[in-house]
Coordinates of C-alpha atoms and ligand atoms in Angstrom, one line a residue:
X27 CA -30.1 -8.0 8.1
X28 CA -28.6 -11.0 6.4
X29 CA -29.7 -11.3 2.8
X30 CA -27.9 -13.8 0.7
X31 CA -26.8 -11.3 -1.9
X32 CA -24.5 -9.5 0.5
X33 CA -22.7 -12.6 1.6
X34 CA -19.1 -12.9 0.2
X35 CA -17.9 -15.9 -1.7
X36 CA -16.9 -18.5 0.9
X37 CA -13.1 -18.3 0.2
X38 CA -13.0 -14.5 0.4
X39 CA -10.0 -13.4 2.4
X40 CA -10.6 -11.0 5.3
X41 CA -7.4 -9.3 6.3
X42 CA -5.6 -6.4 7.9
X43 CA -2.5 -4.7 6.7
X44 CA 0.6 -2.9 8.1
X45 CA 4.1 -2.0 6.9
X46 CA 7.5 -2.5 8.5
X47 CA 8.7 1.0 9.0
X48 CA 5.3 2.2 10.2
X49 CA 5.0 -0.3 13.1
X50 CA 8.2 -2.1 13.9
X51 CA 10.4 0.4 15.7
X52 CA 13.7 -1.2 16.8
X53 CA 15.3 0.8 14.0
X54 CA 18.9 0.0 15.1
X55 CA 18.5 -3.3 17.0
X56 CA 20.0 -6.7 16.2
X57 CA 22.1 -5.3 13.3
X58 CA 19.3 -3.7 11.3
X59 CA 20.8 -1.3 8.7
X60 CA 19.7 2.3 8.2
X61 CA 16.9 2.8 5.7
X62 CA 16.0 5.9 3.7
X63 CA 13.1 6.5 6.1
X64 CA 15.5 6.5 9.1
X65 CA 17.6 9.1 7.4
X66 CA 14.7 11.2 6.3
X67 CA 12.8 11.2 9.6
X68 CA 16.0 12.0 11.5
X69 CA 16.5 15.0 9.3
X70 CA 14.9 18.0 11.0
X71 CA 11.9 19.5 9.2
X72 CA 11.0 16.5 7.0
X73 CA 8.3 14.8 9.1
X74 CA 5.6 16.6 11.0
X75 CA 6.4 17.2 14.7
X76 CA 9.8 15.7 14.1
X77 CA 8.2 12.2 14.5
X78 CA 10.3 9.2 13.6
X79 CA 9.7 5.4 13.3
X80 CA 12.4 4.7 15.9
X81 CA 9.9 3.1 18.2
X82 CA 6.6 3.3 16.3
X83 CA 4.2 0.6 17.6
X84 CA 7.2 -1.4 19.0
X85 CA 5.8 -4.3 17.0
X86 CA 9.4 -5.7 16.8
X87 CA 9.0 -6.6 20.5
X88 CA 5.2 -6.8 20.8
X89 CA 4.4 -9.0 17.8
X90 CA 3.2 -11.8 19.9
X91 CA 0.5 -9.6 21.4
X92 CA -0.4 -8.2 18.0
X93 CA -1.0 -11.7 16.7
X94 CA -3.2 -12.5 19.7
X95 CA -5.1 -9.3 19.0
X96 CA -5.7 -10.4 15.4
X97 CA -6.7 -13.9 16.5
X98 CA -9.2 -12.5 19.0
X99 CA -10.8 -10.6 16.1
X100 CA -10.9 -13.6 13.8
X101 CA -8.7 -12.0 11.2
X102 CA -7.9 -14.6 8.5
X103 CA -5.0 -12.9 6.8
X104 CA -2.2 -10.5 7.7
X105 CA -0.4 -8.4 5.1
X106 CA 2.9 -7.1 6.5
X107 CA 6.1 -6.0 4.9
X108 CA 9.7 -7.1 5.4
X109 CA 12.2 -4.4 6.2
X110 CA 15.0 -4.9 3.6
X111 CA 17.7 -3.4 5.8
X112 CA 16.8 -5.8 8.6
X113 CA 17.6 -8.7 6.3
X114 CA 20.5 -7.1 4.3
X115 CA 21.8 -4.2 6.4
X116 CA 23.8 -2.8 3.5
X117 CA 21.2 -3.7 0.9
X118 CA 23.2 -6.6 -0.6
X119 CA 26.0 -8.9 0.5
X120 CA 26.1 -9.7 4.2
X121 CA 22.9 -11.2 5.6
X122 CA 21.6 -10.5 9.1
X123 CA 20.5 -13.8 10.5
X124 CA 18.8 -12.0 13.4
X125 CA 16.7 -10.1 10.9
X126 CA 15.6 -13.2 9.1
X127 CA 14.9 -14.8 12.4
X128 CA 12.5 -12.1 13.4
X129 CA 10.4 -12.8 10.3
X130 CA 10.7 -16.5 10.7
X131 CA 9.2 -16.3 14.2
X132 CA 6.5 -13.9 13.1
X133 CA 5.4 -16.2 10.3
X134 CA 5.4 -19.2 12.6
X135 CA 3.4 -17.3 15.1
X136 CA 0.8 -16.3 12.5
X137 CA 0.5 -19.8 11.2
X138 CA 0.0 -21.1 14.7
X139 CA -2.8 -18.6 15.1
X140 CA -4.3 -19.7 11.8
X141 CA -3.6 -16.4 10.1
X142 CA -2.4 -16.5 6.6
X143 CA 0.6 -14.3 5.9
X144 CA 0.7 -12.0 2.8
X145 CA 4.2 -10.6 2.6
X146 CA 5.1 -7.3 0.8
X147 CA 8.8 -7.3 -0.1
X148 CA 9.1 -3.5 -0.5
X149 CA 7.1 -1.0 1.4
X150 CA 9.4 2.0 1.0
X151 CA 12.3 1.3 3.4
X152 CA 15.2 1.1 1.0
X153 CA 18.5 0.5 2.6
X154 CA 20.3 3.8 2.9
X155 CA 23.5 2.2 1.5
X156 CA 21.7 1.6 -1.8
X157 CA 20.4 5.2 -1.8
X158 CA 24.0 6.3 -1.4
X159 CA 24.8 4.4 -4.6
X160 CA 22.1 6.3 -6.5
X161 CA 18.9 4.8 -5.2
X162 CA 16.0 3.8 -7.4
X163 CA 17.0 6.1 -10.2
X164 CA 20.1 3.9 -10.6
X165 CA 19.8 0.5 -12.4
X166 CA 22.2 -1.0 -9.8
X167 CA 19.4 -1.3 -7.3
X168 CA 17.6 -3.8 -9.5
X169 CA 20.2 -6.5 -8.9
X170 CA 20.2 -5.8 -5.2
X171 CA 16.4 -6.2 -5.1
X172 CA 16.6 -9.5 -6.8
X173 CA 19.2 -10.7 -4.4
X174 CA 17.1 -9.6 -1.5
X175 CA 14.0 -11.3 -3.0
X176 CA 15.9 -14.5 -3.4
X177 CA 17.2 -14.5 0.2
X178 CA 13.9 -13.8 1.9
X179 CA 11.8 -16.0 -0.3
X180 CA 14.2 -18.9 0.3
X181 CA 13.9 -18.3 4.0
X182 CA 10.1 -18.0 4.3
X183 CA 8.9 -19.6 1.1
X184 CA 8.2 -23.0 2.7
X185 CA 5.5 -21.3 4.8
X186 CA 4.6 -18.1 3.0
X187 CA 2.8 -18.5 -0.3
X188 CA 1.4 -15.0 -0.9
X189 CA 3.9 -12.4 -2.1
X190 CA 3.6 -8.8 -3.1
X191 CA 6.7 -7.5 -4.7
X192 CA 6.2 -3.7 -4.4
X193 CA 3.8 -1.4 -2.5
X194 CA 2.7 1.6 -4.6
X195 CA 5.7 2.2 -6.9
X196 CA 4.2 5.5 -7.9
X197 CA 4.6 6.8 -4.4
X198 CA 8.1 5.5 -4.1
X199 CA 9.1 7.1 -7.4
X200 CA 7.2 10.3 -7.6
X201 CA 6.6 11.3 -4.0
X202 CA 10.1 10.2 -3.0
X203 CA 12.1 11.5 -6.0
X204 CA 9.9 14.3 -7.5
X205 CA 7.8 15.9 -4.8
X206 CA 10.4 15.3 -2.1
X207 CA 7.6 14.7 0.5
X208 CA 8.8 11.2 1.2
X209 CA 12.2 9.7 1.6
X210 CA 14.7 10.1 0.1
X211 CA 13.3 13.6 -0.5
X212 CA 14.6 14.5 -3.9
X213 CA 12.9 16.9 -6.2
X214 CA 13.8 15.8 -9.7
X215 CA 11.3 14.6 -12.3
X216 CA 13.9 12.8 -14.4
X217 CA 15.1 10.8 -11.4
X218 CA 11.5 9.9 -10.5
X219 CA 10.8 8.6 -14.0
X220 CA 14.0 6.5 -13.9
X221 CA 13.1 5.3 -10.4
X222 CA 9.7 4.3 -11.6
X223 CA 11.1 2.1 -14.4
X224 CA 13.7 0.5 -12.1
X225 CA 11.0 -0.3 -9.6
X226 CA 8.9 -2.0 -12.3
X227 CA 11.9 -3.8 -13.6
X228 CA 12.7 -5.0 -10.1
X229 CA 9.2 -6.3 -9.8
X230 CA 9.5 -8.2 -13.2
X231 CA 12.9 -9.7 -12.4
X232 CA 11.8 -10.9 -9.0
X233 CA 8.5 -12.6 -10.0
X234 CA 10.3 -15.7 -11.5
X235 CA 12.7 -15.8 -8.5
X236 CA 9.8 -16.0 -6.2
X237 CA 8.2 -18.8 -8.3
X238 CA 11.6 -20.7 -8.2
X239 CA 11.8 -20.5 -4.5
X240 CA 8.2 -20.9 -3.4
X241 CA 6.0 -23.9 -4.4
X242 CA 2.5 -22.8 -5.4
X243 CA 3.4 -19.1 -5.0
X244 CA 0.6 -16.5 -5.4
X245 CA 2.5 -13.4 -6.6
X246 CA 1.3 -9.9 -7.2
X247 CA 2.1 -6.2 -7.1
X248 CA 0.2 -3.5 -5.2
X249 CA -0.6 -0.2 -6.9
X250 CA -2.2 2.9 -5.5
X251 CA -5.0 3.7 -7.9
X252 CA -7.1 6.9 -7.8
X253 CA -9.9 7.3 -10.3
X254 CA -10.1 10.8 -11.9
X255 CA -13.2 12.7 -12.6
X256 CA -13.2 15.9 -14.6
X257 CA -14.5 18.8 -12.6
X258 CA -16.6 20.0 -15.5
X259 CA -17.5 18.8 -19.0
X260 CA -15.0 21.3 -20.4
X261 CA -12.3 20.1 -22.7
X262 CA -9.5 21.4 -20.5
X263 CA -10.9 19.6 -17.4
X264 CA -11.3 16.4 -19.3
X265 CA -7.7 16.8 -20.4
X266 CA -6.6 17.3 -16.9
X267 CA -8.4 14.2 -15.7
X268 CA -6.8 12.1 -18.5
X269 CA -3.4 13.4 -17.7
X270 CA -3.6 12.7 -13.9
X271 CA -5.1 9.2 -14.7
X272 CA -2.1 8.6 -16.9
X273 CA 0.4 9.9 -14.4
X274 CA -0.9 7.9 -11.4
X275 CA -2.8 4.9 -12.9
X276 CA -1.9 4.2 -16.5
X277 CA 1.9 4.7 -16.1
X278 CA 1.9 1.5 -14.0
X279 CA -1.1 -0.4 -15.2
X280 CA -0.2 -0.1 -18.9
X281 CA 3.4 -1.5 -18.8
X282 CA 2.2 -4.3 -16.5
X283 CA -0.4 -5.4 -19.0
X284 CA 1.6 -5.1 -22.2
X285 CA 0.5 -1.7 -23.3
X286 CA 3.9 -0.1 -22.7
X287 CA 4.4 3.3 -21.1
X288 CA 1.5 5.7 -22.1
X289 CA 2.8 8.0 -24.8
X290 CA 0.9 11.0 -23.6
X291 CA 2.5 10.9 -20.2
X292 CA 6.0 10.1 -21.6
X293 CA 5.6 13.2 -23.9
X294 CA 4.5 15.4 -21.0
X295 CA 7.6 14.3 -19.0
X296 CA 9.8 15.3 -21.9
X297 CA 12.0 12.4 -20.9
X298 CA 14.0 10.3 -23.5
X299 CA 13.4 7.2 -21.4
X300 CA 16.9 6.1 -22.5
X301 CA 17.2 4.0 -19.3
X302 CA 14.7 1.5 -20.8
X303 CA 16.9 -1.3 -22.3
X304 CA 16.0 -3.9 -24.8
X305 CA 14.0 -6.6 -23.1
X306 CA 12.9 -4.5 -20.1
X307 CA 9.3 -4.2 -21.2
X308 CA 9.0 -8.0 -21.5
X309 CA 10.6 -8.5 -18.2
X310 CA 8.0 -6.2 -16.6
X311 CA 5.3 -8.4 -18.1
X312 CA 6.2 -11.4 -16.0
X313 CA 2.9 -13.0 -15.4
X314 CA 1.4 -12.3 -12.0
X315 CA -1.4 -14.1 -10.1
X316 CA -3.2 -11.0 -8.8
X317 CA -3.2 -7.3 -8.7
X318 CA -3.1 -5.6 -5.3
X319 CA -5.2 -2.4 -5.2
X320 CA -4.8 0.3 -2.6
X321 CA -7.9 2.5 -2.8
X322 CA -8.7 5.5 -0.6
X323 CA -10.5 8.1 -2.6
X324 CA -11.2 9.6 -6.1
X325 CA -9.9 12.9 -7.4
X326 CA -11.8 15.6 -9.1
X327 CA -9.4 16.9 -11.7
X328 CA -9.5 20.6 -12.6
X329 CA -7.4 22.3 -15.2
X330 CA -5.1 25.0 -14.0
X331 CA -6.9 27.4 -16.3
X332 CA -9.3 29.5 -14.2
X333 CA -13.0 28.8 -14.5
X334 CA -13.5 32.3 -16.2
X335 CA -11.1 31.5 -18.9
X336 CA -12.6 28.0 -19.4
X337 CA -16.0 29.5 -19.7
X338 CA -17.2 26.5 -17.8
X339 CA -18.1 26.6 -14.2
X340 CA -17.2 23.6 -12.0
X341 CA -20.0 21.1 -12.0
X342 CA -18.6 18.2 -10.0
X343 CA -18.0 18.6 -6.3
X344 CA -17.0 16.4 -3.4
X345 CA -20.1 14.9 -2.0
X346 CA -18.9 12.4 0.6
X347 CA -17.5 13.0 4.1
X348 CA -13.9 14.2 4.2
X349 CA -11.3 12.2 6.2
X350 CA -8.5 13.7 8.2
X351 CA -6.2 13.3 5.2
X352 CA -8.6 15.6 3.3
X353 CA -9.7 12.7 1.2
X354 CA -13.3 12.4 0.1
X355 CA -15.1 9.3 1.1
X356 CA -16.3 7.9 -2.2
X357 CA -17.0 4.1 -2.1
X358 CA -18.5 4.1 -5.6
X359 CA -15.1 5.0 -6.9
X360 CA -13.8 1.6 -5.8
X361 CA -16.6 -0.2 -7.6
X362 CA -15.9 1.7 -10.8
X363 CA -12.2 1.1 -10.5
X364 CA -12.6 -2.6 -10.0
X365 CA -14.8 -2.8 -13.1
X366 CA -12.1 -1.1 -15.2
X367 CA -9.4 -3.3 -13.9
X368 CA -11.2 -6.5 -14.8
X369 CA -13.2 -5.5 -17.9
X370 CA -10.8 -3.1 -19.5
X371 CA -7.4 -4.3 -18.3
X372 CA -8.3 -7.9 -17.9
X373 CA -7.0 -8.7 -14.4
X374 CA -8.2 -12.1 -13.3
X375 CA -7.7 -11.8 -9.6
X376 CA -7.7 -8.7 -7.5
X377 CA -7.0 -8.2 -3.8
X378 CA -7.8 -4.9 -2.1
X379 CA -4.5 -4.7 -0.3
X380 CA -5.4 -1.4 1.5
X381 CA -8.5 0.6 2.2
X382 CA -9.3 2.5 5.3
X383 CA -9.5 6.0 6.8
X384 CA -7.9 8.4 9.2
X385 CA -10.3 10.2 11.6
X386 CA -9.5 11.9 14.9
X387 CA -10.4 9.4 17.6
X388 CA -11.6 10.2 21.1
X389 CA -11.0 8.0 24.0
X390 CA -14.1 8.1 26.3
X391 CA -13.9 8.0 30.1
X392 CA -14.2 4.2 30.1
X393 CA -11.1 4.1 27.8
X394 CA -13.2 3.1 24.8
X395 CA -12.9 4.5 21.3
X396 CA -16.1 4.8 19.3
X397 CA -15.2 5.5 15.6
X398 CA -18.4 5.4 13.6
X399 CA -16.9 7.3 10.7
X400 CA -14.1 4.7 10.2
X401 CA -16.6 1.9 10.7
X402 CA -18.9 3.2 8.1
X403 CA -16.0 3.9 5.7
X404 CA -14.9 0.3 5.8
X405 CA -18.5 -1.1 5.6
X406 CA -19.5 1.0 2.6
X407 CA -16.3 0.1 0.7
X408 CA -16.8 -3.6 1.5
X409 CA -20.3 -3.4 0.1
X410 CA -18.9 -2.0 -3.1
X411 CA -16.5 -4.8 -3.3
X412 CA -19.4 -7.2 -3.0
X413 CA -21.3 -5.4 -5.7
X414 CA -18.3 -5.6 -8.0
X415 CA -18.1 -9.3 -7.3
X416 CA -21.7 -9.7 -8.1
X417 CA -21.2 -8.3 -11.6
X418 CA -18.3 -10.7 -12.2
X419 CA -15.2 -8.9 -11.0
X420 CA -12.9 -11.5 -9.4
X421 CA -12.0 -9.8 -6.1
X422 CA -10.5 -12.4 -3.8
X423 CA -9.8 -10.5 -0.6
X424 CA -9.8 -7.3 1.4
X425 CA -7.2 -5.9 3.8
X426 CA -8.1 -3.0 6.1
X427 CA -5.5 -0.3 6.4
X428 CA -4.6 -0.6 9.1
X429 CA -4.5 -3.0 12.0
X430 CA -2.8 -0.4 14.3
X431 CA -2.5 3.3 14.5
X432 CA 1.0 3.9 13.2
X433 CA 3.6 6.2 11.7
X434 CA 1.8 7.8 8.8
X435 CA 5.0 8.9 6.8
X436 CA 5.3 12.6 6.4
X437 CA 2.4 13.1 8.9
X438 CA 4.1 11.2 11.7
X439 CA 1.7 10.0 14.4
X440 CA -0.9 12.8 13.7
X441 CA -3.1 10.6 11.5
X442 CA -4.7 7.5 13.0
X443 CA -5.8 4.8 10.5
X444 CA -5.9 1.8 12.9
X445 CA -9.0 -0.2 13.8
X446 CA -6.9 -0.7 17.0
X447 CA -5.8 2.4 18.9
X448 CA -2.2 2.6 20.0
X449 CA -1.2 4.8 22.9
X450 CA 2.3 5.8 21.7
X451 CA 3.4 6.6 25.3
X452 CA 2.5 3.2 26.8
X453 CA 2.1 1.1 23.7
X454 CA -1.3 0.0 25.0
X455 CA -3.6 -1.3 22.3
X456 CA -7.4 -0.7 22.5
X457 CA -9.9 -2.2 20.1
X458 CA -12.0 0.6 18.4
X459 CA -15.7 0.0 17.5
X460 CA -14.5 -0.5 13.9
X461 CA -12.4 -3.5 14.9
X462 CA -15.3 -5.1 16.8
X463 CA -17.6 -4.5 13.8
X464 CA -15.0 -5.9 11.4
X465 CA -14.8 -9.0 13.6
X466 CA -18.5 -9.5 13.3
X467 CA -18.5 -9.0 9.6
X468 CA -15.8 -11.6 9.2
X469 CA -17.8 -14.1 11.3
X470 CA -20.8 -13.9 9.0
X471 CA -18.8 -13.3 5.8
X472 CA -21.0 -10.3 5.2
X473 CA -20.5 -6.5 5.5
X474 CA -24.2 -5.9 5.8
X475 CA -24.2 -6.2 9.6
X476 CA -24.8 -3.7 12.4
Ligands
FCB512 C1 -0.7 4.2 1.5 C2 0.5 3.5 2.1 C3 0.3 3.1 3.5 C4 -0.5 4.1 4.3 C5 -1.7 4.5 3.6 C6 -2.5 5.5 4.4 O1 -0.3 5.0 0.4 O2 0.8 2.3 1.3 O3 1.6 2.8 4.0 O4 0.4 5.1 4.6 O5 -1.4 5.0 2.3

């Protein structure tokens, strides 16, 4: 079927995404410094099965093959991240030319293959040396981030136009410093809130630096956004949904759009926010060209008060398939979210910088991987993107998470998100059905294909 309505705008960007620590490996080669994820994954008990990113997909050595793979699929854009400790092993100061050279070659290889690079500056691999100085809860890191931004955008900015400052600052701050499930593994709410502010400040300070160094730069920030739905019409469930929305979504969307930190959330943190200095909120407001959205699922928010006490039984339940992450497949949530971002927050350009699903894959006797659940996940979400575009939401591109099966943080290699299977013993790559389907969709600029 090929009706016109489901065709994407002709300049719609079809991409795939990865992140440095999750795929590169070569953790201690060519002078790369230690990152907080090396330290964390090398600490027994932190990552499932003791997995580490030491080798990961060995992309540091196999990048040429990975570019060929993308080219064979007709992928138009590749979102990857730069490992800060590869460029500045100590976080600031001495530069590693070998590190810069790796990204120079990668960028050249992509351009030769007609693939447009989208570079994320920070996808969670903070140099350990900076963590030792206090990490994101310390304001000192902000200057170091600006220094790093300056160096890498000078090096690549003649060829790379699309820059994403941060990936999911909520996860860096709250999963890393409050929940302790991610590096550096702290469990301290005050630290997390300070980390969050310093991440946003780093973003705001680096935007003008990128513009200075890159002609015609297209600059954005990527947030993880999860729509919240109250589990019942009860007041307490509605309150719960409002709070989680504030904690995960508004705490980042609001300061980035001039609304300041949401007072309900600040109050609930009981934090004096005394690390916010005069001028900071304006700095954070540095104009961006696009918002990057990572969308995976919605959340049904339930108050901690038991249903009996609430006098209101739960009325909203998960209805979609459940992925291996225990996330509900809910494409409509993406449509609703996109509407909110444009019509309420006023974003004028949006890229879906991540969307995808982990499902257990099986390799058949011919060595093939048929992954209909992942394929349908991607297809249904793309259709929602298209619907959003049709009501006037300016979505300019979509990046599948992920090109390759990779190191899924605290879950190690146990969760496979790739449209390409990676055998972690042999590093063999195998296209899954979802990759072949995605390639077809790209060719016709339409997700409504078999
Ligand atoms: C996002 C991360 C990405 C990947 C996906 C599954 O939160 O940005 O690195 O782990 O989740």
